[in-house]
Amino acid sequence: NAIEKINFEEKPKDKISLIYHTTPWRGLVHLLKVFQNLNLENVELNVCSSTDIYGEKFGKIQKYENLFNECKKTKNVNYLGYIENKKVIELLKKMHIFTHPSIWPETSCVAAIEAMAAGCEVVSTNLGALYETCSPFATFINFDRNFDNLEKRYSKILSSSIKNYWSDENQNKLKLQRETINATYSWETRSVEWKNFFDETRELKA
């Protein structure tokens, strides 16, 4: 995977903004429960999640519509639904934390990569390849198939990350994170890697 480099913008300091900008089945239901139970002041959750791109024949639309409606009814949650990637990137520049209690075995995670490149802290599970993708910068909890346990652990870690967001140590980490991720995952770097891979493949076949 690769991304276009994301220019950094200073994050707003009047509140902490969380974002979830991936498909609903990756853990949105658990994030919403955690956010509702924390009931924090001056913290908002922005949800950019939808099934729209899968079309009307997608079999679980009603299931997720109920979840989206719950988002709309929850205090301090901004349900934004589907928005195009360019607008997601602009939104990420204003966000503080990518909240991703993932229950899906990712092979990589472009949403996390873009969030890190935009200077967002990532709070996630270590399921699938999320650890390899986001380490050493993200804050992880161990994945647990007992979702009650998962939610309790995630709630504790998320609360701590919100409280410590503006610490000097965390800000230094996020600066190194965005510089490293933009360099490592940019198309400038990845395109060279792909070109070398294809060149090596041709040589093997020759």
XYZ file of C-alpha atoms in Angstrom, residues 13-110:
98
model
C -6.646 22.912 20.890
C -10.207 23.725 21.924
C -11.242 20.047 22.065
C -10.092 16.513 21.275
C -11.534 15.101 18.071
C -11.647 11.353 17.502
C -12.263 9.776 14.109
C -13.392 6.404 12.797
C -13.100 6.330 8.998
C -13.355 2.748 7.857
C -16.072 0.165 7.254
C -18.572 -0.424 10.085
C -17.792 -4.117 10.602
C -14.235 -3.406 11.725
C -15.294 -2.423 15.227
C -17.590 0.593 15.102
C -20.203 -0.998 17.373
C -17.596 -1.478 20.106
C -16.159 2.014 19.680
C -19.622 3.530 20.028
C -20.244 1.624 23.279
C -16.902 2.747 24.656
C -17.514 6.368 23.693
C -20.998 6.367 25.194
C -19.735 4.906 28.468
C -16.814 7.325 28.752
C -19.193 10.278 28.350
C -16.329 12.765 28.168
C -16.683 16.518 28.020
C -14.987 18.424 25.214
C -14.332 15.245 23.237
C -16.135 14.447 19.986
C -16.244 11.384 17.762
C -16.482 11.774 13.990
C -17.745 8.696 12.163
C -17.074 8.417 8.430
C -18.523 4.984 7.762
C -21.093 3.690 5.318
C -22.137 0.794 3.106
C -23.084 3.108 0.219
C -20.187 2.129 -2.042
C -21.294 -1.530 -1.936
C -24.637 -0.804 -3.557
C -28.222 -1.715 -2.747
C -27.629 -5.458 -3.065
C -25.221 -5.481 -0.133
C -26.800 -7.938 2.308
C -26.238 -6.216 5.643
C -27.431 -2.682 4.973
C -30.244 -2.778 7.540
C -27.946 -4.127 10.239
C -25.555 -1.237 9.835
C -28.274 1.353 9.318
C -29.349 0.659 12.890
C -25.779 1.238 14.038
C -25.522 4.459 12.040
C -28.802 5.678 13.548
C -27.386 4.985 16.994
C -24.383 7.124 16.085
C -26.686 9.966 15.059
C -28.494 9.819 18.404
C -25.379 9.754 20.563
C -24.161 12.916 22.256
C -20.962 14.403 20.780
C -20.948 11.996 17.821
C -20.892 13.504 14.341
C -22.084 10.877 11.873
C -20.697 11.930 8.485
C -21.402 8.740 6.530
C -19.576 8.300 3.257
C -17.257 11.112 2.201
C -14.716 10.972 -0.605
C -11.080 10.325 0.251
C -9.877 13.881 -0.445
C -12.307 15.190 2.159
C -11.287 12.444 4.598
C -7.675 13.597 4.274
C -8.622 17.200 4.991
C -10.639 16.039 7.990
C -7.739 13.940 9.312
C -5.580 17.054 9.459
C -7.965 18.407 12.103
C -8.375 15.139 14.022
C -6.358 14.112 17.069
C -6.914 10.360 17.469
C -7.883 7.570 15.067
C -9.988 5.284 17.248
C -9.916 1.776 15.802
C -10.857 -1.108 18.142
C -10.522 -3.445 15.196
C -12.164 -6.868 15.207
C -11.195 -7.474 11.565
C -7.943 -9.293 10.623
C -6.368 -6.593 8.492
C -3.600 -7.468 6.045
C -2.701 -3.775 6.097
C -4.740 -0.679 6.913
C -4.721 2.358 4.638
